Short mmCIF file of C-alpha atoms in Angstrom, two decimals:
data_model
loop_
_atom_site.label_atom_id
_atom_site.label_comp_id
_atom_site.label_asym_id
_atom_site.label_seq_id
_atom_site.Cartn_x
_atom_site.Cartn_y
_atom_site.Cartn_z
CA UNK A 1 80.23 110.72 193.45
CA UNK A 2 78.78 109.69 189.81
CA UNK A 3 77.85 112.24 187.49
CA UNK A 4 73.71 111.85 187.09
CA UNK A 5 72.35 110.80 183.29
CA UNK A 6 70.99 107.71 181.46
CA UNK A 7 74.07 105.90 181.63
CA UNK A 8 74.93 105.56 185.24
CA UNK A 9 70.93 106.06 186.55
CA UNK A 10 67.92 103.83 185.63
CA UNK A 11 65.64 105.59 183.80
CA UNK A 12 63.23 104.89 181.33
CA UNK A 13 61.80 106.33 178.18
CA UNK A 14 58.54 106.89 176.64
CA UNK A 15 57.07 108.48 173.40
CA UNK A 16 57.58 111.80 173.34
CA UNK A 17 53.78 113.50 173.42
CA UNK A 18 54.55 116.69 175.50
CA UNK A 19 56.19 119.92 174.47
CA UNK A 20 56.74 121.87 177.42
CA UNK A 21 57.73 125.75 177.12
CA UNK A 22 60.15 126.49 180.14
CA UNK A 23 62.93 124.35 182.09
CA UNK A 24 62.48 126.20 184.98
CA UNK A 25 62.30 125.05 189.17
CA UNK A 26 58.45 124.97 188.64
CA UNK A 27 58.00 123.14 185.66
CA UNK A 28 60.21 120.79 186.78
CA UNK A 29 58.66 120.30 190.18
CA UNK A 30 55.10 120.50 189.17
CA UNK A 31 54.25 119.26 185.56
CA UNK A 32 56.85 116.85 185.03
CA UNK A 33 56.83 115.16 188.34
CA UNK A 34 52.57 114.93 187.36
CA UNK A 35 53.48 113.19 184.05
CA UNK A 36 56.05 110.93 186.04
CA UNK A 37 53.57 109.73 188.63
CA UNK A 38 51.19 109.38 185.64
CA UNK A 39 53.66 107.07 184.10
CA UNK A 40 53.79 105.11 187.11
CA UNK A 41 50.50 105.05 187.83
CA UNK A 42 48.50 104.55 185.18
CA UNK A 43 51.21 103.69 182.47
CA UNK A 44 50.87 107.24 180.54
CA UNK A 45 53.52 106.02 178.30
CA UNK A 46 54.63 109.80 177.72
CA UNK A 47 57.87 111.99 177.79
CA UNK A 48 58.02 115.93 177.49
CA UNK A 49 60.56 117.83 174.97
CA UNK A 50 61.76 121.11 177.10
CA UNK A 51 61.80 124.13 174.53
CA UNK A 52 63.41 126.86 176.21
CA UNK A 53 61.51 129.83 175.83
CA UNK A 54 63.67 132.58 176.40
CA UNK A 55 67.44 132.89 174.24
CA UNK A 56 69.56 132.26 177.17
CA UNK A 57 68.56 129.25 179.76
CA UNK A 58 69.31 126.32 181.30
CA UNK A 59 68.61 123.65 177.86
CA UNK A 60 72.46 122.90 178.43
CA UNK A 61 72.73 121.74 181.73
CA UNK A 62 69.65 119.68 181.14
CA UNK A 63 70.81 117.86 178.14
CA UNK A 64 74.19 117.73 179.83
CA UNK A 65 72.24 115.14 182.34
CA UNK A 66 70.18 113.53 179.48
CA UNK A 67 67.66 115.49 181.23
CA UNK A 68 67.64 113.28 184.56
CA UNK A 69 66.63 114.98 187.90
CA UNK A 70 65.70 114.27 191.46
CA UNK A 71 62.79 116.35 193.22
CA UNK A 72 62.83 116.60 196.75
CA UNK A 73 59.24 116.62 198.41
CA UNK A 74 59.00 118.26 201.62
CA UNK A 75 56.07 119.37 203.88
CA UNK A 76 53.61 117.56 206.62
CA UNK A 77 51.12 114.92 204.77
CA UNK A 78 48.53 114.39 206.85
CA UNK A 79 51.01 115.78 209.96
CA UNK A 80 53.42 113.50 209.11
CA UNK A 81 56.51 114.87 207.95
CA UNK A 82 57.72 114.19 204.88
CA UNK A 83 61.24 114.63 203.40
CA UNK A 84 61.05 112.54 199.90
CA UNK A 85 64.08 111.94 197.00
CA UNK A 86 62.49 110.93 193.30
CA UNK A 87 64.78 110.86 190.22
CA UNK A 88 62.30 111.95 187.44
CA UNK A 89 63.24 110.92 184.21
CA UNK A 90 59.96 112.39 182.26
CA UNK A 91 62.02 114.99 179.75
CA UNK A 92 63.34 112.99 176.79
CA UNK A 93 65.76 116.27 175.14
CA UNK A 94 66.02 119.82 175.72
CA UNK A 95 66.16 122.24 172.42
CA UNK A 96 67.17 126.07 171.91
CA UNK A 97 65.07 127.26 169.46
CA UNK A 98 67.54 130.25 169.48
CA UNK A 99 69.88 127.86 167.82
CA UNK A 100 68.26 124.75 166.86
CA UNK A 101 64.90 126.36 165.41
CA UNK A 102 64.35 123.77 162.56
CA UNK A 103 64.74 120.67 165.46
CA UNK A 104 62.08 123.16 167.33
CA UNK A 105 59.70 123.03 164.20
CA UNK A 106 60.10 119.65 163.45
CA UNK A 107 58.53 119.09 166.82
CA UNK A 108 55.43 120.27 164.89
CA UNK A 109 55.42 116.99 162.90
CA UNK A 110 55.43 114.66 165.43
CA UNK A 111 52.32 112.24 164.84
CA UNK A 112 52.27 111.19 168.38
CA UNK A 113 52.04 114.91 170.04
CA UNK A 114 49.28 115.76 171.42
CA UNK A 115 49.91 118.53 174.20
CA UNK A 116 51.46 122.03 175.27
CA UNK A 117 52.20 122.71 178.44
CA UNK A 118 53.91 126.34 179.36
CA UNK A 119 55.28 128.43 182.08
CA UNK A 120 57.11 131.45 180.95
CA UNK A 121 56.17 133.87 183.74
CA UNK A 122 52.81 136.13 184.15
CA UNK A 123 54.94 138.24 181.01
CA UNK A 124 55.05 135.55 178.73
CA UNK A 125 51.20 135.63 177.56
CA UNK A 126 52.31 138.73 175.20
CA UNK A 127 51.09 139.81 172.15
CA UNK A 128 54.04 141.82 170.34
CA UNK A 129 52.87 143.14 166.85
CA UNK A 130 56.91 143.17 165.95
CA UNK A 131 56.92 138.98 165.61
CA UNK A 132 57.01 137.74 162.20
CA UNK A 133 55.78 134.05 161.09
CA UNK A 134 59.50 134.37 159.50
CA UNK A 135 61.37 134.83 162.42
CA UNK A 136 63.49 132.40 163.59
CA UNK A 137 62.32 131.84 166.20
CA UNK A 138 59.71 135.32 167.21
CA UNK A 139 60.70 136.58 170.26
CA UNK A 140 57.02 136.03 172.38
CA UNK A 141 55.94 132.74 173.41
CA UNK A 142 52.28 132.81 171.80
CA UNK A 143 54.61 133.92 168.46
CA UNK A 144 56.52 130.72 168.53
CA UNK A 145 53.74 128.75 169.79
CA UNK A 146 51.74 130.05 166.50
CA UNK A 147 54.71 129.40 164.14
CA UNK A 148 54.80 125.74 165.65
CA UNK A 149 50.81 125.35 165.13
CA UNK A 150 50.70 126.39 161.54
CA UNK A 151 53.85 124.10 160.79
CA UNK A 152 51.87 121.19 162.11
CA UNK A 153 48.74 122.59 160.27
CA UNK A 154 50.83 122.47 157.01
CA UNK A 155 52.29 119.16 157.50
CA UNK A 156 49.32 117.16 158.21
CA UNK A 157 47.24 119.03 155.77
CA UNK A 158 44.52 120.51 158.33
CA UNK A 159 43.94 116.81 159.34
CA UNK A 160 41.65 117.49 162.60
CA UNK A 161 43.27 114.61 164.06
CA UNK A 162 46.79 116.39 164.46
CA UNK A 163 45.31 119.30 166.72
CA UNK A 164 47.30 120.01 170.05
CA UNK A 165 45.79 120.55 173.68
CA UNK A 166 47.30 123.21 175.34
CA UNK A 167 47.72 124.05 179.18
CA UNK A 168 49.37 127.38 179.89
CA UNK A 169 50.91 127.31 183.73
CA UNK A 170 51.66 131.24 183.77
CA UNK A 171 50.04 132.86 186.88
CA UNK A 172 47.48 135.05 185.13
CA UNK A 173 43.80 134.64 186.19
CA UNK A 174 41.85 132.97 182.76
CA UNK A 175 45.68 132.61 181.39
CA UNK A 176 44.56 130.18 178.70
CA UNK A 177 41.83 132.84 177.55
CA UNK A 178 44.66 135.55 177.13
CA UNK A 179 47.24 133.11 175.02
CA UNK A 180 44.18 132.16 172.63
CA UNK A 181 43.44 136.19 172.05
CA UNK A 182 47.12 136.57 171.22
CA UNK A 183 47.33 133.52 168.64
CA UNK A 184 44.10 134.67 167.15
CA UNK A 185 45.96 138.45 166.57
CA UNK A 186 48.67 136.36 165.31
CA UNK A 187 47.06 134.50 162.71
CA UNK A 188 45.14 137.96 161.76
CA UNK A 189 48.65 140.06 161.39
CA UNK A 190 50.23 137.21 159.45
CA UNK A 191 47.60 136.49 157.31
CA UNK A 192 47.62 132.56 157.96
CA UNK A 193 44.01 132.17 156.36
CA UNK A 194 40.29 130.93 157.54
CA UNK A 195 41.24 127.40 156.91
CA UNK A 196 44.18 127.44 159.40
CA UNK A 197 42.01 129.76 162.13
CA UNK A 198 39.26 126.51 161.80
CA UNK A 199 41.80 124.00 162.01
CA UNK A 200 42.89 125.55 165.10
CA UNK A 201 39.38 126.18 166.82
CA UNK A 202 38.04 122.56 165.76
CA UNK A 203 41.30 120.83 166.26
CA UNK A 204 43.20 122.74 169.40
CA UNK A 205 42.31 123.61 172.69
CA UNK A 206 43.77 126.34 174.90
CA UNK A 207 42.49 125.97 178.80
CA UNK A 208 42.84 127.81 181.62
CA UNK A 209 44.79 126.69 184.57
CA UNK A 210 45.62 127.12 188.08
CA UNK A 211 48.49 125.85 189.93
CA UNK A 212 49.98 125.97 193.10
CA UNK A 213 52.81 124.16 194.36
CA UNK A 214 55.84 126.38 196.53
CA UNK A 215 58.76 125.53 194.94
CA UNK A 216 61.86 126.89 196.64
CA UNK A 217 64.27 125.71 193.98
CA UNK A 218 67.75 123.88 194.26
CA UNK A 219 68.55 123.47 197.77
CA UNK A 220 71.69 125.23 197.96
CA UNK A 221 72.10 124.79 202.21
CA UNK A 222 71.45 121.14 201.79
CA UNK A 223 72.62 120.26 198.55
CA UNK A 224 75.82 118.42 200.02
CA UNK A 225 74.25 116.44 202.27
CA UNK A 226 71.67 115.34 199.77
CA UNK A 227 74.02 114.68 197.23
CA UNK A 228 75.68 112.40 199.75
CA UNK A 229 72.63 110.42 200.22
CA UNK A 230 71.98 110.13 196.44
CA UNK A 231 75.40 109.49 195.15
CA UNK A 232 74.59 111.89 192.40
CA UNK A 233 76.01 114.86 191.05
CA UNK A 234 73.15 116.45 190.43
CA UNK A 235 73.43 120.09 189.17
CA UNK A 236 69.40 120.30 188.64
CA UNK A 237 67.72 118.80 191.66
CA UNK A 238 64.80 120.87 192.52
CA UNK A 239 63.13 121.10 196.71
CA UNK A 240 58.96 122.07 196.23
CA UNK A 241 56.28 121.45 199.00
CA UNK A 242 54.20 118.08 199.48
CA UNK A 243 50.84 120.32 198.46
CA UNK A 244 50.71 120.54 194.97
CA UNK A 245 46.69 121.21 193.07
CA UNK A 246 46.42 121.77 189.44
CA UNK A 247 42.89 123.56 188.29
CA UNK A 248 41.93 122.89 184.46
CA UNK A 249 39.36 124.20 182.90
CA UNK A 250 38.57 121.45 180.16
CA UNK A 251 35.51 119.70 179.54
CA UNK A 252 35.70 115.97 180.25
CA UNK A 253 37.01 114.34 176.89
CA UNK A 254 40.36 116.80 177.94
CA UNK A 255 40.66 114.57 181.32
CA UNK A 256 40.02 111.01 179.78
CA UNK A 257 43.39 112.25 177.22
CA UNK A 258 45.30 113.45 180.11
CA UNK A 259 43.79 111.09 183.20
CA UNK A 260 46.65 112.88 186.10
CA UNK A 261 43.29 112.71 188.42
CA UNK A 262 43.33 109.00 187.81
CA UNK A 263 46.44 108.86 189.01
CA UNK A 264 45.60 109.92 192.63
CA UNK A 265 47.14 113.51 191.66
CA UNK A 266 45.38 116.61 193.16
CA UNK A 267 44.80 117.61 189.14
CA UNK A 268 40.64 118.99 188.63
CA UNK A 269 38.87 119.35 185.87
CA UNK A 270 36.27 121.71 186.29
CA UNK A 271 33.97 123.81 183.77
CA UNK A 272 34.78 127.19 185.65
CA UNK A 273 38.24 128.36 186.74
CA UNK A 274 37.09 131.18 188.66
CA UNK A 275 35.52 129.78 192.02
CA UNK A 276 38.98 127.82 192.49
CA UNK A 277 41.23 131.16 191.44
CA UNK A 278 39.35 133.13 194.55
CA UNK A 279 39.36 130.12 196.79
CA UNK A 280 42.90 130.07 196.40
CA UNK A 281 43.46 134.13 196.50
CA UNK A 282 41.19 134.28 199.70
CA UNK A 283 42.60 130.91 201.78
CA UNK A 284 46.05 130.98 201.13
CA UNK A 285 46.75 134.53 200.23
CA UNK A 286 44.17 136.04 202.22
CA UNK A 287 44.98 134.91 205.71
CA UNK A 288 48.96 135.46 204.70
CA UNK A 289 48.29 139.17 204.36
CA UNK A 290 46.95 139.50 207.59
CA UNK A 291 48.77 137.00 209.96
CA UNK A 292 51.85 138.54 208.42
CA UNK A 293 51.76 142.39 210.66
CA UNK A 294 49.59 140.43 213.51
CA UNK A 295 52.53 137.97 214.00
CA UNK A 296 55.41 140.61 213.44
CA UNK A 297 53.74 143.03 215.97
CA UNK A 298 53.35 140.44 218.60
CA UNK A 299 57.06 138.88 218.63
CA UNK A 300 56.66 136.38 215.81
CA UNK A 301 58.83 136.20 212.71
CA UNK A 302 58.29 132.46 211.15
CA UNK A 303 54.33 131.63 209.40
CA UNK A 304 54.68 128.57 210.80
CA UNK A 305 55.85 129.76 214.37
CA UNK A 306 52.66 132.19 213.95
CA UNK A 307 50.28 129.32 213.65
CA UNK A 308 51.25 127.11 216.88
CA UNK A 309 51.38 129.96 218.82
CA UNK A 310 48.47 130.11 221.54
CA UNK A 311 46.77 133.37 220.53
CA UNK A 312 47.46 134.28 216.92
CA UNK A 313 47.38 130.72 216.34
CA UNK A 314 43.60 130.95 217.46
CA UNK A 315 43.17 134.42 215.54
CA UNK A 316 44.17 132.74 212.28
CA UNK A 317 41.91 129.72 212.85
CA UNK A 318 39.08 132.65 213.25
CA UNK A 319 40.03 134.31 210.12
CA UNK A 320 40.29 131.53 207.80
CA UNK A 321 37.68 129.42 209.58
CA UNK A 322 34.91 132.05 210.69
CA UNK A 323 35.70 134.64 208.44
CA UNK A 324 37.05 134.15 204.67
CA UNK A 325 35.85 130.85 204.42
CA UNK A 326 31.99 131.98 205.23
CA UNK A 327 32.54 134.25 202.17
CA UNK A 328 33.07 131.69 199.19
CA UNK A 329 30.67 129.63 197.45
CA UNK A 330 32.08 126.29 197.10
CA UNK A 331 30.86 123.60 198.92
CA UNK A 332 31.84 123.78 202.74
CA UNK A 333 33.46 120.64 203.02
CA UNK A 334 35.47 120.97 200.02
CA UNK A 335 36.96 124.64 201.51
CA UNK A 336 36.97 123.41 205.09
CA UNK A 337 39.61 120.32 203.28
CA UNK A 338 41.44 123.38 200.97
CA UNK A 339 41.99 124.75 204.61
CA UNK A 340 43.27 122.45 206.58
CA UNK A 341 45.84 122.03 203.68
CA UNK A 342 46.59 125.36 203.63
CA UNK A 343 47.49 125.63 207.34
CA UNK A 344 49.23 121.95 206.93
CA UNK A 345 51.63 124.00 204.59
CA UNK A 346 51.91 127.21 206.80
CA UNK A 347 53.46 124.67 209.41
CA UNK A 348 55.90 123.04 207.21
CA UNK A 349 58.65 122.26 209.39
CA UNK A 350 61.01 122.19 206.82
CA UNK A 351 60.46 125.76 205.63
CA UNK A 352 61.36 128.70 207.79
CA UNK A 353 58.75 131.33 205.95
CA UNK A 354 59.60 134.64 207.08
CA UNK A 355 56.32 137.16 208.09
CA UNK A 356 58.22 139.99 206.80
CA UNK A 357 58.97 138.22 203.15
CA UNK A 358 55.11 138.70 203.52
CA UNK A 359 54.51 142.12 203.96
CA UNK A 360 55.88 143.83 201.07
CA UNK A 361 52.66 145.79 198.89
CA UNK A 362 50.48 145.03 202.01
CA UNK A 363 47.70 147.73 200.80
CA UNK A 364 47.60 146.05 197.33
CA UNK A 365 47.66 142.72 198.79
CA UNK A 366 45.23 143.78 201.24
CA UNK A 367 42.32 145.57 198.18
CA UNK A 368 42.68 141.87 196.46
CA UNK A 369 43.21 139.31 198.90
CA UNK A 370 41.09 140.67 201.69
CA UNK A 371 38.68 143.26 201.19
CA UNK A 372 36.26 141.39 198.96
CA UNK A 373 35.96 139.12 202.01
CA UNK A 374 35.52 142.22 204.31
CA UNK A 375 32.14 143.23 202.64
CA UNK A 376 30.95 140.06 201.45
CA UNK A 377 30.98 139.22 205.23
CA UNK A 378 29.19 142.51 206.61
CA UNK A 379 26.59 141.99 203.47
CA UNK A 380 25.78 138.37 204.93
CA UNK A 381 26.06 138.97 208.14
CA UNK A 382 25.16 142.32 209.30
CA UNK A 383 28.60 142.92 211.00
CA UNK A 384 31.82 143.42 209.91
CA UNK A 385 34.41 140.51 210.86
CA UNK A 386 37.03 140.97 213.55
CA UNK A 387 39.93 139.28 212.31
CA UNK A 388 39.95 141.16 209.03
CA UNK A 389 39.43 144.69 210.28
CA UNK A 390 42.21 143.87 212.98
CA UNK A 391 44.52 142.65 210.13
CA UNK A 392 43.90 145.97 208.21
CA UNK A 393 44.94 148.05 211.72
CA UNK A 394 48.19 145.88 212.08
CA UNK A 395 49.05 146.41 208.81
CA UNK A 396 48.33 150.39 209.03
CA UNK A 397 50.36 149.99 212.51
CA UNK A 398 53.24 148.21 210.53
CA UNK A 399 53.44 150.81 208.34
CA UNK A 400 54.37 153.60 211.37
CA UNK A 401 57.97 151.80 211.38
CA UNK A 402 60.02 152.73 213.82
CA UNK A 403 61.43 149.34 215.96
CA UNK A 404 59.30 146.38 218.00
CA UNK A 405 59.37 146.07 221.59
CA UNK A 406 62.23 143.75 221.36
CA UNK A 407 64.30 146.16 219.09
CA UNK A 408 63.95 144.92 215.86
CA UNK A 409 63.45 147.78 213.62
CA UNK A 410 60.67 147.75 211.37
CA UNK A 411 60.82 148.45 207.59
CA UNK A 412 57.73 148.87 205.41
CA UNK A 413 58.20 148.64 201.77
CA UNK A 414 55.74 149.71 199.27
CA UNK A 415 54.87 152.29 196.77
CA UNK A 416 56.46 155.28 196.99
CA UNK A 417 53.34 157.42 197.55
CA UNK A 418 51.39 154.92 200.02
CA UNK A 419 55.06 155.10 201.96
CA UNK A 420 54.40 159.09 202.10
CA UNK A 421 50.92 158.76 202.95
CA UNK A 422 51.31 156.86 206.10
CA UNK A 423 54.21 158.75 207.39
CA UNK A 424 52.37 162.03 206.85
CA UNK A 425 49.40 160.50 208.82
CA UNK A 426 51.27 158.91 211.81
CA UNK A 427 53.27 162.78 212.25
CA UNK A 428 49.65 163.71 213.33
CA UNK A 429 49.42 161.15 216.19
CA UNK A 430 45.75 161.12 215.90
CA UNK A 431 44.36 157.66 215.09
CA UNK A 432 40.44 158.93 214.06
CA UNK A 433 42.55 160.74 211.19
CA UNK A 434 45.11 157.45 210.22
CA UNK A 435 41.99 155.57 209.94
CA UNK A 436 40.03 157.85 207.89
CA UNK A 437 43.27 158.87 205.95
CA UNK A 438 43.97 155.89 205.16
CA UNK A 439 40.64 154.17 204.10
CA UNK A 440 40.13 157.63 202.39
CA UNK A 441 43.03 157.14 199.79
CA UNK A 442 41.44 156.67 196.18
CA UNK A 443 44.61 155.68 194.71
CA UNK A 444 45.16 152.67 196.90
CA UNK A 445 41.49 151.52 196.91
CA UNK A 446 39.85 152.89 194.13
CA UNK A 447 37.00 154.11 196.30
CA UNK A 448 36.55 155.76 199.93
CA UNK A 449 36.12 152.89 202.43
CA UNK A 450 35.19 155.35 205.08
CA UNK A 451 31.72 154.88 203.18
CA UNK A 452 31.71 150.97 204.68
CA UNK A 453 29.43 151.17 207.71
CA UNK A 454 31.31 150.93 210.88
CA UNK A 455 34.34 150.45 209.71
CA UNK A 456 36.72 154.06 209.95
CA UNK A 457 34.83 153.34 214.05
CA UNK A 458 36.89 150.12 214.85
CA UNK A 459 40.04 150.91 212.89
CA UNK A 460 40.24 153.50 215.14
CA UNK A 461 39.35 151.05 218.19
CA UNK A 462 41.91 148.86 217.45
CA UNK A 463 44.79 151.27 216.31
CA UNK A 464 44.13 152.89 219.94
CA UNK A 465 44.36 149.50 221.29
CA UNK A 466 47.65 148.48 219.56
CA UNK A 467 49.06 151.71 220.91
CA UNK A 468 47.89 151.63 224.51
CA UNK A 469 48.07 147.60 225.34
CA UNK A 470 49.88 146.06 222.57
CA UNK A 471 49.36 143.57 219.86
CA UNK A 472 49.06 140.53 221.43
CA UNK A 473 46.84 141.67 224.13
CA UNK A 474 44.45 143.16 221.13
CA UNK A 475 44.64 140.10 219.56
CA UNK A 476 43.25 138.42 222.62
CA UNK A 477 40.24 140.36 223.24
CA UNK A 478 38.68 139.49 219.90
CA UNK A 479 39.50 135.57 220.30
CA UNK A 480 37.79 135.67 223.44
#
């Protein structure tokens, strides 16, 4: 078995033009296999420099492979399954800037860079007022990302030329909005002057993003057997999904620098973020929250297992189909394809999703995910939609605990005071006061949905149903 780096694996290099903040699973899976296939593709001719964003990290084990790695694509593509090796040799050198922080600001005067990318979790995009343009390096990532961008100010004297595009991958809706706010409070606490605040609105660009790729990480049931088939050592290989869609909100001249959508890559450039941040929250997330205490309740513990069953397999086609989808603005037969690639990735064979990994904050999940969709749909169409209502009732009939027919026990987890809530409501056995109880509570909705027309009236219906015939039987009547 060979130890993986430049020496005993082919692997090529390119300028370095990237400076990516985070080494993590996702990064690794998602941005630098993009740059790779962009290299292939349509000769991008670029390498990434890993700065690791947080004091202690994985820089070491990186280097330590010259920064070699093999992803491991899994999913259905097209129903075909797909189970994919590719040694990704994108990342040029890893730095510390913890210990190396001049070889981090040097980065700064690079001719040839040109981008940021970043991914240091939705807490990353921070403003702390403690940072000083002194520190060495500041302890919040739009800190050290403003120390980097007046070094390269300095350097190239304000040349307009030498400005950086940067693409923030942290999970925050309108995430590039938030890191320009924080560099702008930067720049006002340190002092850094109007001529380096217009260098960096002519010359920079901070965009908003959306990702989405599920990246499971290093395959630690497999990783023998795949290191078998490689021949490789390799301490850093990372397993993600086939789907992978990258949402940037950059005008054009943005794509024709960074072309991944000429590269056959599911990368957009759009002018608005927004339409593609709900599509995602009310397609992928939406239907999860719902299928998750329908499935549970009728037998079913795997997502995928869920979808080719006969009836809730029908009862999520009516949901995401009928329902959600009728509720978004796009055009039809650009969600009707978002869709069919969401439910592609609910039946990955290769994943064994559990419904229960689901269900944790259902109530939250439920406000964000679902309800918009619940009174956008009874505002177009004069009725309120099955599906969702009946996903609210499981949910409210999940939260009753106790065990399924088949003796599993049931275990709700969620705030402390919507735990209380439901237990105190169930005691009464009366399902006309659990559904107005619950729809009543203010502090989980921020409003009293008893107020939606029709809708306290068939919780009620189908929390009596549950009860008296069952899940799956409920289910059935309203795919009829």
């Amino acid at each position: 078995m060979r130890e993986l780096n430049r020496k005993t694996a082919s692997a090529k290099q390119y300028t370095e033009r990237i400076i990516q903040f985070g080494e993590g699973n996702f990064l690794r899976a998602f941005v630098d296999w993009i740059v790779w296939n962009m290299n292939q593709a349509i000769d991008f001719k670029s390498s990434v420099v890993v700065v690791q964003p947080i004091e202690k990290g994985m820089v070491d084990v990186l280097n330590g492979q010259d920064c070699l790695y093999h992803v491991n694509l899994q999913g259905l593509d097209k129903g075909e399954p797909v189970n994919r090796l590719t040694l990704i040799d994108v990342i040029s050198r890893a730095i510390n800037p913890y210990s190396r922080f001049d070889e981090y600001l040097k980065l700064a005067e690079q001719p040839e860079m040109r981008f940021v990318i970043s991914n240091t979790t939705e807490a990353g995009i921070v403003f702390d007022p403690t940072c000083r343009l002194t520190d060495k390096p500041c302890s919040s990532y739009p800190g050290k990302l403003t120390q980097l961008l007046y070094h390269r100010f300095k350097t190239f004297n304000g040349d307009l030329s030498k400005g950086l595009i940067i693409f923030p991958c942290e999970l925050i809706f309108l995430n590039g909005h938030k890191l320009k706010e924080a560099i702008y409070k930067y720049i006002d606490l340190w002092e850094l002057g109007n001529d380096f605040k217009k260098w960096f609105e002519e010359a920079c660009g901070v965009y908003a993003t959306l990702v989405d790729r599920i990246v499971p990480g290093f395959p630690h049931k497999d990783i023998e057997e795949i290191k078998e088939k490689l021949q490789y050592n390799d301490q850093l290989l990372v397993q993600a999904e086939i789907f992978h869609l990258w949402v940037i909100e950059a005008p054009q001249e943005v794509a024709l620098e960074f072309p991944a959508d000429m590269a056959g890559l599911n990368v957009l450039f759009v002018p608005d973020e927004k339409p593609y941040h709900d599509r995602k929250v009310v397609l992928l997330n939406g239907p999860h929250t719902v299928l998750s205490p329908v499935a549970f309740l009728s037998g079913i513990d795997i997502v995928r297992e869920a979808c080719q069953d006969k009836v809730v397999g029908k009862y999520i086609n009516r949901v995401m189909y009928n329902e959600l989808l009728e509720t978004l603005d796009l055009p039809k037969v650009e969600l009707e394809q978002f869709a069919r690639d969401v439910l592609e990735r609910f039946n990955n064979p290769f994943v064994d999703h559990q419904v229960t990994s689901i269900m944790l904050n259902s109530f939250p999940k439920y406000k964000t995910r679902d309800l918009p969709g619940v009174k956008t749909y009874l505002s177009r169409n004069g009725k309120l939609p099955d599906g969702l209502v009946l996903g609210l009732a499981a949910i409210i009939t999940y939260y009753k605990g106790g065990v399924r027919e088949d003796g599993t026990e049931i275990k709700p987890n969620d705030a402390p005071e919507i735990i209380a809530l439901l237990d105190e409501l169930w005691k009464t056995n009366n399902t006309g006061k659990i559904a107005r109880g619950v729809l009543g509570a203010d502090f989980i909705w921020g409003e009293d949905l008893n107020e939606i027309p029709g809708l306290t009236e068939q919780i009620k219906l189908y929390l009596d149903l549950i009860q008296q015939e069952g899940m799956l039987q409920t289910v059935k009547r309203i795919i009829q």
